[in-house]
Amino acid sequence: MTPTRYAFIKASWHADIVDRALDGFHQLIPPEQIDVFDVPGAFEMPLLSRDLAASGRYAAVIAAAFVVDGGIYRHEFVAQAVVDGLMRAGMDTGVPVLSVSLTPHQYQETEHHKQIYRAHFVEKGREAAKAALTIGKTRAALAA
């Protein structure tokens, strides 16, 4: 039997923005089919993604984070490590692991930027839901 549940991981950094991805995901997939997991930051997502995918409980795992330049570390390095880890989790388990992890070139903690990225995360969450559903349908057709 193919799982009909979805795991949705959210990084807590910039939660006011990142949580909007779940709002977009809910527009296509009902909340009762989604298990939500919070992690401190983006770097913690790949390991949990792998564990959730390997559990056999989920049709897909979605990981959402907002990786910005904090001035202390190279955010490009973190973003690349996260995306590589998410891809590896999916490839190793055979379960789709989808990224809603965004790394803007320029981000400032202004209300204007926050509004822009909140709206963008809603759209990206909706796109992740579409991708999860499409991959599931395609894989089911291949198995038939």
XYZ file of N, CA and C in Angstrom:
432
model
N 0.832 -1.177 0.000
C 0.000 0.000 0.000
C 0.888 1.255 0.000
N 0.559 2.205 -0.816
C 1.307 3.450 -0.912
C 0.858 4.407 0.183
N 1.815 4.975 0.908
C 1.433 5.936 1.960
C 0.727 7.156 1.373
N -0.195 7.701 2.132
C -0.908 8.912 1.702
C -0.636 10.075 2.654
N 0.328 9.885 3.540
C 0.712 10.939 4.477
C 1.962 11.633 3.954
N 2.145 12.854 4.419
C 3.295 13.654 4.027
C 3.969 14.188 5.279
N 5.288 14.206 5.270
C 6.061 14.806 6.360
C 6.495 16.192 5.909
N 6.300 17.167 6.751
C 6.664 18.547 6.429
C 7.576 19.058 7.535
N 8.840 19.324 7.189
C 9.832 19.807 8.139
C 9.981 21.314 7.950
N 9.969 22.039 9.073
C 10.126 23.500 9.019
C 11.289 23.912 9.909
N 12.191 24.704 9.355
C 13.261 25.274 10.159
C 12.699 26.451 10.956
N 13.131 26.577 12.191
C 12.606 27.617 13.080
C 13.169 29.015 12.808
N 14.349 29.098 12.197
C 14.891 30.408 11.856
C 13.943 31.078 10.871
N 13.554 32.279 11.149
C 12.628 33.046 10.318
C 11.293 32.319 10.168
N 10.803 31.759 11.270
C 9.556 30.987 11.250
C 8.387 31.795 10.710
N 8.371 33.096 10.928
C 7.273 33.922 10.417
C 7.205 33.892 8.895
N 8.302 33.579 8.266
C 8.348 33.460 6.800
C 8.218 31.994 6.387
N 9.028 31.132 6.986
C 9.078 29.715 6.611
C 7.728 29.025 6.796
N 7.019 29.344 7.862
C 5.732 28.691 8.133
C 4.707 28.929 7.028
N 4.885 29.953 6.252
C 3.955 30.228 5.154
C 4.001 29.118 4.092
N 5.127 28.413 3.991
C 5.210 27.304 3.035
C 4.185 26.222 3.381
N 3.998 25.979 4.662
C 2.992 25.000 5.084
C 1.591 25.485 4.725
N 1.351 26.789 4.818
C 0.058 27.345 4.398
C -0.207 27.021 2.927
N 0.798 27.210 2.089
C 0.647 26.902 0.671
C 0.453 25.415 0.424
N 1.163 24.585 1.169
C 1.050 23.133 1.043
C -0.368 22.685 1.404
N -0.934 23.307 2.442
C -2.310 22.988 2.868
C -3.346 23.311 1.799
N -3.033 24.167 0.877
C -4.000 24.522 -0.162
C -4.308 23.344 -1.091
N -3.395 22.383 -1.164
C -3.607 21.218 -2.031
C -3.678 19.896 -1.284
N -3.087 19.835 -0.117
C -3.065 18.599 0.665
C -3.640 18.910 2.049
N -4.684 18.191 2.449
C -5.357 18.489 3.712
C -4.429 18.326 4.923
N -4.586 19.200 5.910
C -3.741 19.138 7.109
C -3.745 17.777 7.798
N -4.870 17.062 7.746
C -4.925 15.755 8.422
C -4.048 14.698 7.758
N -3.510 14.984 6.582
C -2.589 14.065 5.900
C -1.125 14.470 6.090
N -0.880 15.479 6.911
C 0.470 16.026 7.046
C 0.932 15.943 8.494
N 2.120 15.387 8.691
C 2.782 15.421 9.990
C 3.848 16.506 9.911
N 3.824 17.422 10.861
C 4.728 18.573 10.848
C 5.823 18.384 11.898
N 7.044 18.683 11.484
C 8.211 18.557 12.352
C 8.991 19.863 12.307
N 9.321 20.384 13.474
C 10.121 21.604 13.556
C 11.556 21.239 13.907
N 12.499 21.910 13.266
C 13.921 21.755 13.573
C 14.504 23.146 13.812
N 15.625 23.234 14.513
C 16.196 24.555 14.799
C 16.544 25.362 13.551
N 17.208 24.739 12.595
C 17.631 25.455 11.393
C 17.694 24.533 10.197
N 18.100 25.084 9.085
C 18.149 24.325 7.834
C 19.123 23.154 7.893
N 20.230 23.340 8.588
C 21.273 22.320 8.608
C 20.788 21.007 9.222
N 19.763 21.067 10.056
C 19.236 19.856 10.699
C 18.228 19.099 9.829
N 17.834 19.670 8.717
C 16.777 19.050 7.906
C 17.179 17.766 7.184
N 18.369 17.640 6.586
C 18.667 16.428 5.823
C 18.609 15.135 6.635
N 19.153 15.144 7.836
C 19.148 13.923 8.644
C 17.724 13.507 9.008
N 16.924 14.451 9.469
C 15.536 14.129 9.797
C 14.768 13.710 8.547
N 15.038 14.346 7.434
C 14.395 13.972 6.171
C 14.677 12.520 5.827
N 15.947 12.137 5.961
C 16.305 10.747 5.674
C 15.574 9.793 6.601
N 15.544 10.119 7.900
C 14.886 9.237 8.864
C 13.392 9.112 8.587
N 12.742 10.224 8.289
C 11.310 10.198 7.990
C 11.032 9.434 6.698
N 11.849 9.665 5.681
C 11.664 8.950 4.411
C 11.863 7.450 4.601
N 12.862 7.069 5.375
C 13.164 5.654 5.590
C 12.107 4.954 6.440
N 11.273 5.717 7.142
C 10.254 5.111 8.012
C 9.181 4.363 7.227
N 9.011 4.688 5.948
C 7.974 4.046 5.143
C 6.583 4.601 5.376
N 6.460 5.640 6.184
C 5.152 6.209 6.525
C 4.684 7.294 5.562
N 5.608 7.810 4.740
C 5.291 9.023 3.982
C 5.456 8.853 2.473
N 4.507 9.459 1.758
C 4.585 9.487 0.291
C 5.683 10.438 -0.154
N 5.946 11.469 0.649
C 7.008 12.432 0.359
C 7.353 13.177 1.641
N 8.555 13.720 1.648
C 9.023 14.560 2.750
C 9.333 15.928 2.158
N 8.837 16.968 2.799
C 9.067 18.332 2.323
C 9.841 19.057 3.411
N 10.874 19.793 3.019
C 11.712 20.504 3.977
C 11.763 21.981 3.604
N 11.395 22.844 4.548
C 11.315 24.283 4.291
C 12.256 25.060 5.212
N 13.019 25.959 4.600
C 13.942 26.803 5.367
C 14.229 28.071 4.588
N 14.676 29.065 5.304
C 15.065 30.349 4.737
C 16.491 30.617 5.210
N 17.434 30.451 4.317
C 18.857 30.570 4.660
C 19.351 31.923 4.170
N 19.661 32.789 5.119
C 20.097 34.141 4.759
C 21.497 34.406 5.291
N 22.112 35.415 4.743
C 23.455 35.806 5.152
C 23.374 36.451 6.533
N 23.879 35.733 7.532
C 23.869 36.259 8.886
C 25.151 36.980 9.242
N 26.077 37.050 8.301
C 27.328 37.753 8.526
C 28.386 36.925 9.243
N 28.001 35.806 9.833
C 28.954 34.986 10.584
C 29.488 33.840 9.724
N 28.667 33.266 8.920
C 29.060 32.141 8.076
C 28.624 32.419 6.646
N 29.133 31.615 5.752
C 28.765 31.747 4.347
C 27.449 31.012 4.119
N 26.375 31.740 3.940
C 25.064 31.111 3.800
C 24.981 30.248 2.543
N 25.770 30.564 1.527
C 25.767 29.735 0.320
C 26.249 28.318 0.644
N 27.244 28.223 1.520
C 27.761 26.914 1.930
C 26.671 26.119 2.644
N 25.985 26.755 3.568
C 24.919 26.076 4.307
C 23.815 25.640 3.350
N 23.380 26.534 2.486
C 22.303 26.218 1.550
C 22.687 25.042 0.653
N 23.904 25.043 0.137
C 24.344 23.952 -0.741
C 24.411 22.626 0.007
N 24.930 22.654 1.235
C 25.004 21.433 2.037
C 23.606 20.879 2.319
N 22.660 21.762 2.606
C 21.291 21.339 2.901
C 20.642 20.713 1.672
N 20.718 21.384 0.544
C 20.091 20.862 -0.676
C 20.739 19.541 -1.092
N 22.064 19.457 -1.002
C 22.741 18.195 -1.319
C 22.280 17.080 -0.379
N 22.149 17.390 0.906
C 21.708 16.396 1.876
C 20.275 15.945 1.642
N 19.407 16.873 1.288
C 18.017 16.520 0.996
C 17.934 15.625 -0.237
N 18.701 15.963 -1.264
C 18.699 15.135 -2.473
C 19.223 13.732 -2.155
N 20.277 13.654 -1.369
C 20.832 12.352 -1.012
C 19.825 11.536 -0.200
N 19.090 12.193 0.712
C 18.082 11.484 1.506
C 17.032 10.849 0.594
N 16.587 11.593 -0.407
C 15.614 11.052 -1.351
C 16.180 9.920 -2.187
N 17.381 10.114 -2.682
C 17.999 9.081 -3.527
C 18.284 7.811 -2.723
N 18.736 7.962 -1.488
C 19.068 6.799 -0.661
C 17.841 6.002 -0.232
N 16.716 6.680 -0.047
C 15.525 5.994 0.461
C 14.506 5.661 -0.624
N 14.589 6.337 -1.767
C 13.601 6.140 -2.811
C 12.299 6.889 -2.567
N 12.271 7.724 -1.541
C 11.096 8.538 -1.223
C 11.395 9.971 -1.647
N 10.485 10.622 -2.341
C 10.733 12.013 -2.738
C 10.972 12.908 -1.519
N 12.063 13.626 -1.544
C 12.375 14.623 -0.524
C 12.479 15.950 -1.263
N 11.526 16.826 -1.003
C 11.402 18.067 -1.760
C 11.850 19.255 -0.926
N 12.519 20.171 -1.578
C 13.055 21.330 -0.879
C 12.245 22.587 -1.152
N 11.887 23.267 -0.070
C 11.343 24.615 -0.139
C 12.338 25.465 0.662
N 13.596 25.305 0.316
C 14.675 25.994 1.012
C 15.194 27.095 0.109
N 14.965 28.318 0.528
C 15.327 29.460 -0.300
C 16.491 30.232 0.312
N 17.355 30.715 -0.566
C 18.515 31.506 -0.167
C 18.532 32.761 -1.025
N 17.950 33.839 -0.515
C 17.920 35.066 -1.316
C 19.306 35.699 -1.410
N 19.538 36.336 -2.523
C 20.802 37.049 -2.723
C 20.894 38.247 -1.800
N 19.797 38.940 -1.677
C 19.735 40.130 -0.832
C 18.504 40.013 0.072
N 18.725 40.028 1.368
C 17.595 40.020 2.297
C 17.910 40.983 3.431
N 16.943 41.801 3.749
C 17.064 42.717 4.873
C 15.835 42.534 5.750
N 16.023 42.646 7.036
C 14.933 42.460 8.010
C 14.004 43.668 8.013
N 13.412 43.941 6.865
C 12.430 45.027 6.772
C 11.059 44.412 6.547
N 10.028 45.143 6.889
C 8.675 44.620 6.686
C 8.406 44.364 5.203
N 8.942 45.196 4.344
C 8.774 45.020 2.901
C 9.339 43.667 2.446
N 10.568 43.352 2.838
C 11.167 42.070 2.448
C 10.420 40.898 3.079
N 10.019 41.053 4.336
C 9.285 39.977 4.992
C 7.989 39.662 4.248
N 7.259 40.680 3.820
C 6.015 40.469 3.077
C 6.278 39.752 1.754
N 7.313 40.178 1.057
C 7.666 39.549 -0.224
C 7.948 38.066 -0.028
N 8.775 37.737 0.961
C 9.163 36.338 1.145
C 8.068 35.494 1.776
N 7.217 36.080 2.588
C 6.059 35.327 3.104
C 5.186 34.863 1.930
N 4.887 35.774 1.024
C 4.068 35.426 -0.145
C 4.782 34.398 -1.019
N 6.085 34.554 -1.156
C 6.858 33.625 -1.981
C 6.843 32.220 -1.380
N 6.919 32.136 -0.056
C 6.899 30.824 0.585
C 5.534 30.152 0.451
N 4.454 30.910 0.450
C 3.137 30.317 0.201
C 3.135 29.663 -1.174
N 3.623 30.379 -2.175
C 3.672 29.832 -3.537
C 4.576 28.607 -3.607
N 5.728 28.663 -2.966
C 6.662 27.527 -2.985
C 6.066 26.317 -2.266
N 5.307 26.536 -1.211
C 4.630 25.427 -0.536
C 3.597 24.777 -1.432
N 2.851 25.608 -2.162
C 1.872 25.097 -3.125
C 2.582 24.302 -4.224
N 3.697 24.813 -4.709
C 4.469 24.106 -5.742
C 4.997 22.768 -5.222
N 5.419 22.727 -3.963
C 5.894 21.469 -3.384
C 4.760 20.451 -3.300
N 3.570 20.900 -2.945
C 2.417 20.000 -2.903
C 2.111 19.447 -4.286
N 2.128 20.323 -5.297
C 1.899 19.865 -6.677
C 2.944 18.837 -7.084
N 4.202 19.108 -6.744
C 5.279 18.180 -7.097
C 5.090 16.841 -6.392
N 4.758 16.865 -5.104
C 4.555 15.622 -4.361
C 3.422 14.802 -4.961
N 2.323 15.450 -5.298
C 1.185 14.745 -5.891
C 1.529 14.202 -7.277
N 2.215 14.992 -8.071
C 2.579 14.570 -9.427
C 3.541 13.390 -9.405
N 4.545 13.469 -8.549
C 5.502 12.359 -8.442
C 4.782 11.096 -7.995
N 3.882 11.224 -7.033
C 3.122 10.063 -6.563
C 2.302 9.426 -7.664
N 1.620 10.249 -8.453
C 0.811 9.719 -9.565
C 1.678 9.053 -10.620
N 2.782 9.668 -10.945
C 3.679 9.105 -11.954
C 4.260 7.778 -11.492
N 4.677 7.724 -10.244
C 5.256 6.475 -9.719
C 4.203 5.369 -9.643
N 2.955 5.745 -9.301
C 1.870 4.748 -9.254
C 1.596 4.216 -10.653
N 1.623 5.084 -11.649
C 1.410 4.646 -13.027
C 2.530 3.719 -13.489
N 3.756 4.009 -13.086
C 4.881 3.149 -13.459
C 4.774 1.769 -12.821
N 4.217 1.722 -11.623
C 4.088 0.454 -10.898
C 2.947 -0.403 -11.428
N 1.990 0.229 -12.127
C 0.817 -0.512 -12.604
C 1.125 -1.338 -13.834
